[in-house]
PDB file of C-alpha atoms in Angstrom:
ATOM      1  CA  MET A   1      69.726 112.241  40.750  1.00 46.00           C
ATOM      2  CA  ALA A   2      69.375 115.742  42.248  1.00 67.00           C
ATOM      3  CA  SER A   3      66.352 117.828  41.386  1.00 82.00           C
ATOM      4  CA  ASN A   4      66.994 120.301  38.605  1.00 91.00           C
ATOM      5  CA  ILE A   5      65.880 123.871  39.259  1.00 95.00           C
ATOM      6  CA  LEU A   6      65.292 126.109  36.270  1.00 96.00           C
ATOM      7  CA  ILE A   7      65.815 129.787  37.111  1.00 96.00           C
ATOM      8  CA  ILE A   8      63.961 132.055  34.692  1.00 95.00           C
ATOM      9  CA  SER A   9      65.261 135.599  34.895  1.00 93.00           C
ATOM     10  CA  SER A  10      66.186 138.717  32.981  1.00 90.00           C
ATOM     11  CA  GLY A  11      68.859 140.902  34.492  1.00 76.00           C
ATOM     12  CA  ALA A  12      69.732 140.910  38.240  1.00 68.00           C
ATOM     13  CA  ALA A  13      72.855 138.916  37.354  1.00 79.00           C
ATOM     14  CA  PHE A  14      74.581 139.377  40.731  1.00 85.00           C
ATOM     15  CA  MET A  15      71.604 138.100  42.752  1.00 86.00           C
ATOM     16  CA  ILE A  16      71.033 135.193  40.376  1.00 89.00           C
ATOM     17  CA  ASP A  17      74.699 134.175  40.514  1.00 91.00           C
ATOM     18  CA  ALA A  18      74.660 134.272  44.318  1.00 91.00           C
ATOM     19  CA  LEU A  19      71.484 132.209  44.436  1.00 91.00           C
ATOM     20  CA  ARG A  20      72.774 129.715  41.867  1.00 92.00           C
ATOM     21  CA  THR A  21      76.001 129.220  43.864  1.00 93.00           C
ATOM     22  CA  SER A  22      74.060 128.708  47.089  1.00 94.00           C
ATOM     23  CA  LEU A  23      71.724 126.124  45.516  1.00 93.00           C
ATOM     24  CA  ILE A  24      74.566 124.183  43.896  1.00 93.00           C
ATOM     25  CA  LYS A  25      76.362 123.984  47.255  1.00 92.00           C
ATOM     26  CA  THR A  26      73.348 122.139  48.680  1.00 90.00           C
ATOM     27  CA  GLY A  27      73.627 119.521  45.929  1.00 89.00           C
ATOM     28  CA  LEU A  28      70.911 120.814  43.620  1.00 91.00           C
ATOM     29  CA  SER A  29      71.318 121.071  39.865  1.00 92.00           C
ATOM     30  CA  VAL A  30      70.634 124.534  38.461  1.00 94.00           C
ATOM     31  CA  THR A  31      70.063 125.766  34.923  1.00 94.00           C
ATOM     32  CA  GLY A  32      68.976 129.145  33.646  1.00 93.00           C
ATOM     33  CA  SER A  33      66.767 130.615  30.980  1.00 94.00           C
ATOM     34  CA  GLU A  34      65.687 133.984  29.687  1.00 93.00           C
ATOM     35  CA  PRO A  35      61.930 134.656  29.988  1.00 93.00           C
ATOM     36  CA  ASP A  36      61.323 133.306  26.506  1.00 93.00           C
ATOM     37  CA  VAL A  37      58.830 130.540  25.683  1.00 94.00           C
ATOM     38  CA  ASP A  38      61.094 128.773  23.184  1.00 94.00           C
ATOM     39  CA  CYS A  39      64.077 128.804  25.566  1.00 93.00           C
ATOM     40  CA  ILE A  40      62.026 127.450  28.451  1.00 94.00           C
ATOM     41  CA  GLU A  41      60.384 124.789  26.274  1.00 93.00           C
ATOM     42  CA  LYS A  42      63.810 123.374  25.359  1.00 93.00           C
ATOM     43  CA  GLN A  43      64.527 122.714  29.041  1.00 92.00           C
ATOM     44  CA  ARG A  44      61.006 121.713  30.044  1.00 91.00           C
ATOM     45  CA  ASN A  45      61.507 117.944  30.171  1.00 85.00           C
ATOM     46  CA  ASN A  46      64.701 118.228  32.226  1.00 88.00           C
ATOM     47  CA  THR A  47      63.215 120.608  34.793  1.00 92.00           C
ATOM     48  CA  ASP A  48      61.826 119.535  38.174  1.00 90.00           C
ATOM     49  CA  ILE A  49      61.228 122.915  39.842  1.00 94.00           C
ATOM     50  CA  ILE A  50      60.740 126.329  38.247  1.00 96.00           C
ATOM     51  CA  LEU A  51      62.036 129.445  39.985  1.00 96.00           C
ATOM     52  CA  PHE A  52      60.645 132.506  38.251  1.00 96.00           C
ATOM     53  CA  PHE A  53      62.461 135.780  38.952  1.00 94.00           C
ATOM     54  CA  ALA A  54      59.747 138.305  38.082  1.00 93.00           C
ATOM     55  CA  GLY A  55      61.003 141.659  36.854  1.00 89.00           C
ATOM     56  CA  GLU A  56      59.572 144.627  35.002  1.00 89.00           C
ATOM     57  CA  PHE A  57      59.331 142.467  31.881  1.00 90.00           C
ATOM     58  CA  VAL A  58      56.186 140.775  33.298  1.00 91.00           C
ATOM     59  CA  TYR A  59      54.171 143.877  32.417  1.00 90.00           C
ATOM     60  CA  LYS A  60      55.042 143.485  28.734  1.00 87.00           C
ATOM     61  CA  THR A  61      55.289 139.703  28.245  1.00 85.00           C
ATOM     62  CA  SER A  62      52.150 138.150  29.687  1.00 87.00           C
ATOM     63  CA  ASN A  63      52.559 135.234  27.267  1.00 92.00           C
ATOM     64  CA  ILE A  64      55.334 133.937  29.554  1.00 93.00           C
ATOM     65  CA  LEU A  65      52.934 133.859  32.503  1.00 95.00           C
ATOM     66  CA  VAL A  66      50.267 132.068  30.470  1.00 94.00           C
ATOM     67  CA  TYR A  67      52.843 129.524  29.312  1.00 94.00           C
ATOM     68  CA  LEU A  68      54.090 128.895  32.854  1.00 95.00           C
ATOM     69  CA  LYS A  69      50.523 128.384  34.048  1.00 92.00           C
ATOM     70  CA  ASP A  70      49.931 125.835  31.304  1.00 90.00           C
ATOM     71  CA  ILE A  71      53.053 123.752  31.928  1.00 89.00           C
ATOM     72  CA  CYS A  72      52.596 123.821  35.702  1.00 88.00           C
ATOM     73  CA  GLU A  73      49.031 122.573  35.258  1.00 83.00           C
ATOM     74  CA  SER A  74      49.899 119.882  32.735  1.00 81.00           C
ATOM     75  CA  ASP A  75      53.275 118.733  34.095  1.00 82.00           C
ATOM     76  CA  GLY A  76      52.649 119.310  37.781  1.00 79.00           C
ATOM     77  CA  LYS A  77      55.948 121.171  38.117  1.00 86.00           C
ATOM     78  CA  PRO A  78      56.322 123.175  41.349  1.00 90.00           C
ATOM     79  CA  LEU A  79      56.585 126.923  40.687  1.00 95.00           C
ATOM     80  CA  CYS A  80      58.275 129.447  42.981  1.00 96.00           C
ATOM     81  CA  VAL A  81      58.248 133.181  42.292  1.00 96.00           C
ATOM     82  CA  ILE A  82      60.590 135.995  43.376  1.00 95.00           C
ATOM     83  CA  GLY A  83      59.642 139.636  42.966  1.00 94.00           C
ATOM     84  CA  TYR A  84      58.436 142.917  44.415  1.00 94.00           C
ATOM     85  CA  GLU A  85      54.803 143.006  45.512  1.00 95.00           C
ATOM     86  CA  LYS A  86      53.538 144.656  42.312  1.00 95.00           C
ATOM     87  CA  GLU A  87      55.320 142.066  40.188  1.00 95.00           C
ATOM     88  CA  LEU A  88      53.971 139.243  42.332  1.00 95.00           C
ATOM     89  CA  GLY A  89      50.498 140.711  41.921  1.00 94.00           C
ATOM     90  CA  MET A  90      50.928 140.659  38.152  1.00 95.00           C
ATOM     91  CA  VAL A  91      51.961 137.005  38.305  1.00 95.00           C
ATOM     92  CA  ARG A  92      48.941 136.134  40.472  1.00 94.00           C
ATOM     93  CA  GLY A  93      46.699 137.677  37.845  1.00 94.00           C
ATOM     94  CA  PHE A  94      47.711 134.976  35.361  1.00 94.00           C
ATOM     95  CA  ILE A  95      48.799 132.023  37.500  1.00 94.00           C
ATOM     96  CA  PRO A  96      46.321 130.628  40.068  1.00 90.00           C
ATOM     97  CA  LYS A  97      47.456 130.633  43.665  1.00 88.00           C
ATOM     98  CA  HIS A  98      47.304 126.838  43.974  1.00 85.00           C
ATOM     99  CA  LEU A  99      50.020 126.487  41.301  1.00 89.00           C
ATOM    100  CA  ILE A 100      52.506 128.739  43.144  1.00 93.00           C
ATOM    101  CA  LYS A 101      54.296 126.752  45.847  1.00 91.00           C
ATOM    102  CA  HIS A 102      56.266 129.673  47.283  1.00 94.00           C
ATOM    103  CA  GLU A 103      56.459 133.441  46.883  1.00 95.00           C
ATOM    104  CA  PHE A 104      59.634 135.245  47.909  1.00 95.00           C
ATOM    105  CA  LYS A 105      59.391 139.016  48.185  1.00 94.00           C
ATOM    106  CA  ARG A 106      62.360 141.146  47.291  1.00 92.00           C
ATOM    107  CA  PRO A 107      64.674 141.835  48.956  1.00 90.00           C
ATOM    108  CA  PHE A 108      65.082 138.180  49.879  1.00 90.00           C
ATOM    109  CA  ASP A 109      67.480 136.225  52.075  1.00 92.00           C
ATOM    110  CA  VAL A 110      69.485 133.791  49.930  1.00 93.00           C
ATOM    111  CA  LYS A 111      69.936 131.350  52.827  1.00 93.00           C
ATOM    112  CA  ILE A 112      66.207 131.203  53.598  1.00 93.00           C
ATOM    113  CA  LEU A 113      65.278 130.844  49.940  1.00 94.00           C
ATOM    114  CA  THR A 114      67.865 128.086  49.460  1.00 94.00           C
ATOM    115  CA  ALA A 115      66.554 126.212  52.491  1.00 94.00           C
ATOM    116  CA  GLU A 116      62.941 126.392  51.273  1.00 93.00           C
ATOM    117  CA  LEU A 117      63.884 125.211  47.791  1.00 93.00           C
ATOM    118  CA  GLY A 118      65.876 122.378  49.340  1.00 92.00           C
ATOM    119  CA  LYS A 119      62.780 121.194  51.242  1.00 90.00           C
ATOM    120  CA  LEU A 120      60.676 121.456  48.098  1.00 90.00           C
ATOM    121  CA  ALA A 121      63.283 119.475  46.132  1.00 90.00           C
ATOM    122  CA  GLU A 122      63.291 116.698  48.747  1.00 86.00           C
ATOM    123  CA  LYS A 123      59.510 116.439  48.622  1.00 82.00           C
ATOM    124  CA  ASN A 124      59.591 116.495  44.845  1.00 79.00           C
ATOM    125  CA  GLU A 125      62.116 113.640  44.766  1.00 79.00           C
ATOM    126  CA  GLU A 126      59.843 111.547  46.992  1.00 73.00           C
ATOM    127  CA  ILE A 127      56.927 112.124  44.621  1.00 72.00           C
ATOM    128  CA  LYS A 128      59.074 111.302  41.561  1.00 70.00           C
ATOM    129  CA  LYS A 129      59.936 107.937  43.087  1.00 69.00           C
ATOM    130  CA  GLY A 130      56.242 107.191  43.518  1.00 79.00           C
ATOM    131  CA  ARG A 131      53.514 106.296  41.070  1.00 87.00           C
ATOM    132  CA  HIS A 132      52.864 108.356  37.953  1.00 91.00           C
ATOM    133  CA  ILE A 133      49.226 109.030  37.005  1.00 94.00           C
ATOM    134  CA  LEU A 134      48.057 110.500  33.699  1.00 95.00           C
ATOM    135  CA  LEU A 135      44.817 112.414  34.256  1.00 95.00           C
ATOM    136  CA  VAL A 136      42.666 112.977  31.157  1.00 95.00           C
ATOM    137  CA  ASP A 137      39.559 115.189  31.334  1.00 94.00           C
ATOM    138  CA  ASP A 138      38.117 118.057  29.285  1.00 92.00           C
ATOM    139  CA  ASP A 139      36.569 119.636  32.403  1.00 91.00           C
ATOM    140  CA  ILE A 140      39.301 122.055  33.505  1.00 89.00           C
ATOM    141  CA  THR A 141      37.773 122.675  36.937  1.00 90.00           C
ATOM    142  CA  PHE A 142      37.584 118.950  37.705  1.00 92.00           C
ATOM    143  CA  LEU A 143      41.072 118.438  36.263  1.00 90.00           C
ATOM    144  CA  ARG A 144      42.562 121.024  38.626  1.00 88.00           C
ATOM    145  CA  MET A 145      40.657 119.658  41.599  1.00 91.00           C
ATOM    146  CA  MET A 146      41.843 116.103  40.964  1.00 92.00           C
ATOM    147  CA  GLN A 147      45.421 117.258  40.478  1.00 88.00           C
ATOM    148  CA  ASP A 148      45.319 119.100  43.805  1.00 87.00           C
ATOM    149  CA  TRP A 149      43.876 116.035  45.538  1.00 88.00           C
ATOM    150  CA  LEU A 150      46.353 113.512  44.160  1.00 90.00           C
ATOM    151  CA  ALA A 151      49.563 115.545  43.834  1.00 84.00           C
ATOM    152  CA  MET A 152      50.438 115.097  47.509  1.00 79.00           C
ATOM    153  CA  LYS A 153      50.921 111.336  47.004  1.00 83.00           C
ATOM    154  CA  TYR A 154      51.444 110.799  43.283  1.00 88.00           C
ATOM    155  CA  ARG A 155      53.197 112.360  40.325  1.00 86.00           C
ATOM    156  CA  ILE A 156      50.438 113.786  38.171  1.00 90.00           C
ATOM    157  CA  THR A 157      50.418 114.764  34.509  1.00 91.00           C
ATOM    158  CA  SER A 158      47.198 116.378  33.273  1.00 92.00           C
ATOM    159  CA  VAL A 159      45.930 116.714  29.703  1.00 92.00           C
ATOM    160  CA  LYS A 160      42.683 118.204  28.426  1.00 91.00           C
ATOM    161  CA  SER A 161      41.793 115.823  25.619  1.00 92.00           C
ATOM    162  CA  GLY A 162      42.104 112.231  24.508  1.00 91.00           C
ATOM    163  CA  MET A 163      44.393 113.081  21.630  1.00 92.00           C
ATOM    164  CA  GLN A 164      46.746 114.950  23.967  1.00 93.00           C
ATOM    165  CA  ALA A 165      46.827 111.780  26.044  1.00 93.00           C
ATOM    166  CA  ILE A 166      47.744 109.669  23.005  1.00 94.00           C
ATOM    167  CA  THR A 167      50.559 112.078  22.155  1.00 92.00           C
ATOM    168  CA  TYR A 168      51.856 111.987  25.722  1.00 92.00           C
ATOM    169  CA  ILE A 169      51.730 108.193  25.977  1.00 93.00           C
ATOM    170  CA  ALA A 170      53.773 107.900  22.789  1.00 90.00           C
ATOM    171  CA  ALA A 171      56.770 109.173  24.760  1.00 86.00           C
ATOM    172  CA  HIS A 172      55.897 108.288  28.371  1.00 88.00           C
ATOM    173  CA  THR A 173      54.548 105.310  30.295  1.00 90.00           C
ATOM    174  CA  PRO A 174      52.455 106.301  33.315  1.00 93.00           C
ATOM    175  CA  ASP A 175      51.565 103.750  35.991  1.00 93.00           C
ATOM    176  CA  LEU A 176      47.858 104.530  35.684  1.00 94.00           C
ATOM    177  CA  ILE A 177      45.535 106.492  33.385  1.00 96.00           C
ATOM    178  CA  LEU A 178      42.458 108.168  34.839  1.00 96.00           C
ATOM    179  CA  LEU A 179      40.340 108.686  31.722  1.00 93.00           C
ATOM    180  CA  ASP A 180      37.139 110.700  31.379  1.00 91.00           C
ATOM    181  CA  TYR A 181      34.511 108.473  29.810  1.00 87.00           C
ATOM    182  CA  ASP A 182      32.246 111.269  28.504  1.00 85.00           C
ATOM    183  CA  MET A 183      34.652 113.523  26.590  1.00 86.00           C
ATOM    184  CA  PRO A 184      33.402 115.246  23.416  1.00 85.00           C
ATOM    185  CA  ILE A 185      34.958 114.771  19.948  1.00 86.00           C
ATOM    186  CA  THR A 186      36.892 111.637  20.927  1.00 87.00           C
ATOM    187  CA  PRO A 187      35.148 109.767  23.770  1.00 85.00           C
ATOM    188  CA  GLY A 188      37.000 107.865  26.446  1.00 87.00           C
ATOM    189  CA  SER A 189      35.979 104.504  24.996  1.00 86.00           C
ATOM    190  CA  GLN A 190      37.692 105.317  21.701  1.00 90.00           C
ATOM    191  CA  ILE A 191      40.807 106.627  23.438  1.00 92.00           C
ATOM    192  CA  MET A 192      40.999 103.435  25.461  1.00 91.00           C
ATOM    193  CA  GLU A 193      40.743 101.394  22.278  1.00 89.00           C
ATOM    194  CA  MET A 194      43.624 103.381  20.752  1.00 92.00           C
ATOM    195  CA  ILE A 195      45.758 102.926  23.859  1.00 93.00           C
ATOM    196  CA  ARG A 196      45.106  99.177  24.024  1.00 89.00           C
ATOM    197  CA  SER A 197      45.848  98.726  20.319  1.00 90.00           C
ATOM    198  CA  GLU A 198      49.488  99.770  20.730  1.00 90.00           C
ATOM    199  CA  PRO A 199      51.851  97.141  22.220  1.00 90.00           C
ATOM    200  CA  ALA A 200      53.844  99.783  24.103  1.00 89.00           C
ATOM    201  CA  SER A 201      50.791 101.097  25.949  1.00 92.00           C
ATOM    202  CA  ALA A 202      48.433  98.094  25.933  1.00 90.00           C
ATOM    203  CA  ASN A 203      49.206  97.102  29.523  1.00 90.00           C
ATOM    204  CA  ILE A 204      48.854 100.521  31.143  1.00 93.00           C
ATOM    205  CA  PRO A 205      45.959 100.285  33.633  1.00 93.00           C
ATOM    206  CA  ILE A 206      42.978 102.499  32.786  1.00 93.00           C
ATOM    207  CA  ILE A 207      40.344 103.659  35.250  1.00 93.00           C
ATOM    208  CA  PHE A 208      37.400 105.555  33.811  1.00 89.00           C
ATOM    209  CA  LEU A 209      36.007 108.748  35.316  1.00 89.00           C
ATOM    210  CA  THR A 210      32.283 109.209  34.912  1.00 84.00           C
ATOM    211  CA  GLY A 211      29.725 111.710  36.139  1.00 80.00           C
ATOM    212  CA  LYS A 212      26.846 109.242  35.798  1.00 74.00           C
ATOM    213  CA  ASN A 213      26.175 106.710  38.523  1.00 71.00           C
ATOM    214  CA  ASP A 214      23.157 104.822  37.198  1.00 69.00           C
ATOM    215  CA  ARG A 215      23.572 101.074  36.831  1.00 71.00           C
ATOM    216  CA  GLU A 216      23.091 101.133  33.043  1.00 74.00           C
ATOM    217  CA  THR A 217      25.919 103.620  32.497  1.00 69.00           C
ATOM    218  CA  VAL A 218      28.268 101.802  34.857  1.00 69.00           C
ATOM    219  CA  MET A 219      27.580  98.450  33.195  1.00 76.00           C
ATOM    220  CA  LYS A 220      28.275 100.058  29.814  1.00 74.00           C
ATOM    221  CA  VAL A 221      31.572 101.409  31.117  1.00 72.00           C
ATOM    222  CA  MET A 222      32.664  98.124  32.636  1.00 76.00           C
ATOM    223  CA  GLN A 223      31.855  96.154  29.470  1.00 78.00           C
ATOM    224  CA  LEU A 224      34.917  97.864  27.963  1.00 77.00           C
ATOM    225  CA  LYS A 225      36.984  96.061  30.610  1.00 84.00           C
ATOM    226  CA  PRO A 226      38.919  98.903  32.197  1.00 86.00           C
ATOM    227  CA  GLU A 227      40.623  98.214  35.511  1.00 87.00           C
ATOM    228  CA  GLY A 228      37.809 100.116  37.221  1.00 83.00           C
ATOM    229  CA  TYR A 229      35.832 103.342  37.341  1.00 85.00           C
ATOM    230  CA  LEU A 230      35.467 106.368  39.589  1.00 88.00           C
ATOM    231  CA  LEU A 231      32.379 108.489  40.031  1.00 88.00           C
ATOM    232  CA  LYS A 232      33.146 112.201  39.816  1.00 89.00           C
ATOM    233  CA  SER A 233      30.749 112.760  42.700  1.00 89.00           C
ATOM    234  CA  MET A 234      32.979 110.788  45.077  1.00 90.00           C
ATOM    235  CA  SER A 235      34.788 112.657  47.840  1.00 91.00           C
ATOM    236  CA  HIS A 236      38.498 113.409  47.999  1.00 90.00           C
ATOM    237  CA  GLU A 237      38.938 110.665  50.605  1.00 90.00           C
ATOM    238  CA  GLU A 238      36.984 108.077  48.604  1.00 91.00           C
ATOM    239  CA  ILE A 239      38.854 108.729  45.363  1.00 91.00           C
ATOM    240  CA  THR A 240      42.263 108.674  47.026  1.00 89.00           C
ATOM    241  CA  ALA A 241      41.436 105.508  48.954  1.00 89.00           C
ATOM    242  CA  ALA A 242      40.232 103.751  45.793  1.00 89.00           C
ATOM    243  CA  ILE A 243      43.439 104.602  43.907  1.00 90.00           C
ATOM    244  CA  ASP A 244      45.609 103.636  46.882  1.00 88.00           C
ATOM    245  CA  HIS A 245      43.795 100.307  47.098  1.00 87.00           C
ATOM    246  CA  PHE A 246      44.305  99.637  43.404  1.00 88.00           C
ATOM    247  CA  PHE A 247      48.043 100.285  43.548  1.00 87.00           C
ATOM    248  CA  GLU A 248      48.398  98.151  46.676  1.00 82.00           C
ATOM    249  CA  THR A 249      46.388  95.162  45.444  1.00 81.00           C
ATOM    250  CA  LYS A 250      46.169  95.574  41.633  1.00 74.00           C
ATOM    251  CA  LYS A 251      42.493  94.878  42.124  1.00 69.00           C
ATOM    252  CA  TRP A 252      39.551  97.243  41.823  1.00 65.00           C
ATOM    253  CA  LYS A 253      37.108  97.537  44.699  1.00 60.00           C
ATOM    254  CA  ASN A 254      33.681  97.761  43.091  1.00 54.00           C
ATOM    255  CA  ILE A 255      31.394 100.605  44.093  1.00 50.00           C
ATOM    256  CA  LYS A 256      28.122  99.451  45.615  1.00 46.00           C
ATOM    257  CA  PHE A 257      24.773 100.895  44.569  1.00 38.00           C
TER     258      PHE A 257
END
């Protein structure tokens, strides 16, 4: 199935129509939405790539930018932005640079933009065919870092609490859950118990994330019988290699002290 691009715009009908026609000719699916949270939310689950046509409305509706930031962080959806420099600057003020895959300054070349979106769609399709990881951690900085590290190889969905994870799992089945062990309010151990108590989610592999590397803590974690654990102090290469190894072998390579 072709990637679906959601074009969010207000006005500029001629340019949008030309761009839509060009994208459809390359085999991409295109839908449109006004810059309205409710309208975008209705198409959220059927959207693979977001193309945001920034106009003067960005100066008055910052809630749209906040919403886009949130769904790009949680869903891992690629975001591309079109606009004049001042409008792009406004967008950057709300949406971190690492979440914006491409910026296209107006006036733009439809052929170049179409080609870039085509490449992004191809890469996105490759990721969609791969493994899906649900990342659960209340530490936003760590959450973003892990998403950046893993998004090149895996499809990542991020949530900020255990209860958000439970809600997500009720409608989706990821291939792996990376679960923070030390979350406040509802700790990782309790979330794991809730996940394992439901037949639909009982067999989803769970790997704990922990910031403590003393033997006592690790033994306590492993007594819960997750598939494994990752230390938050591990490097990008070590974490990626450990996850790759798990998917390849279905076995966890224990960390040595």
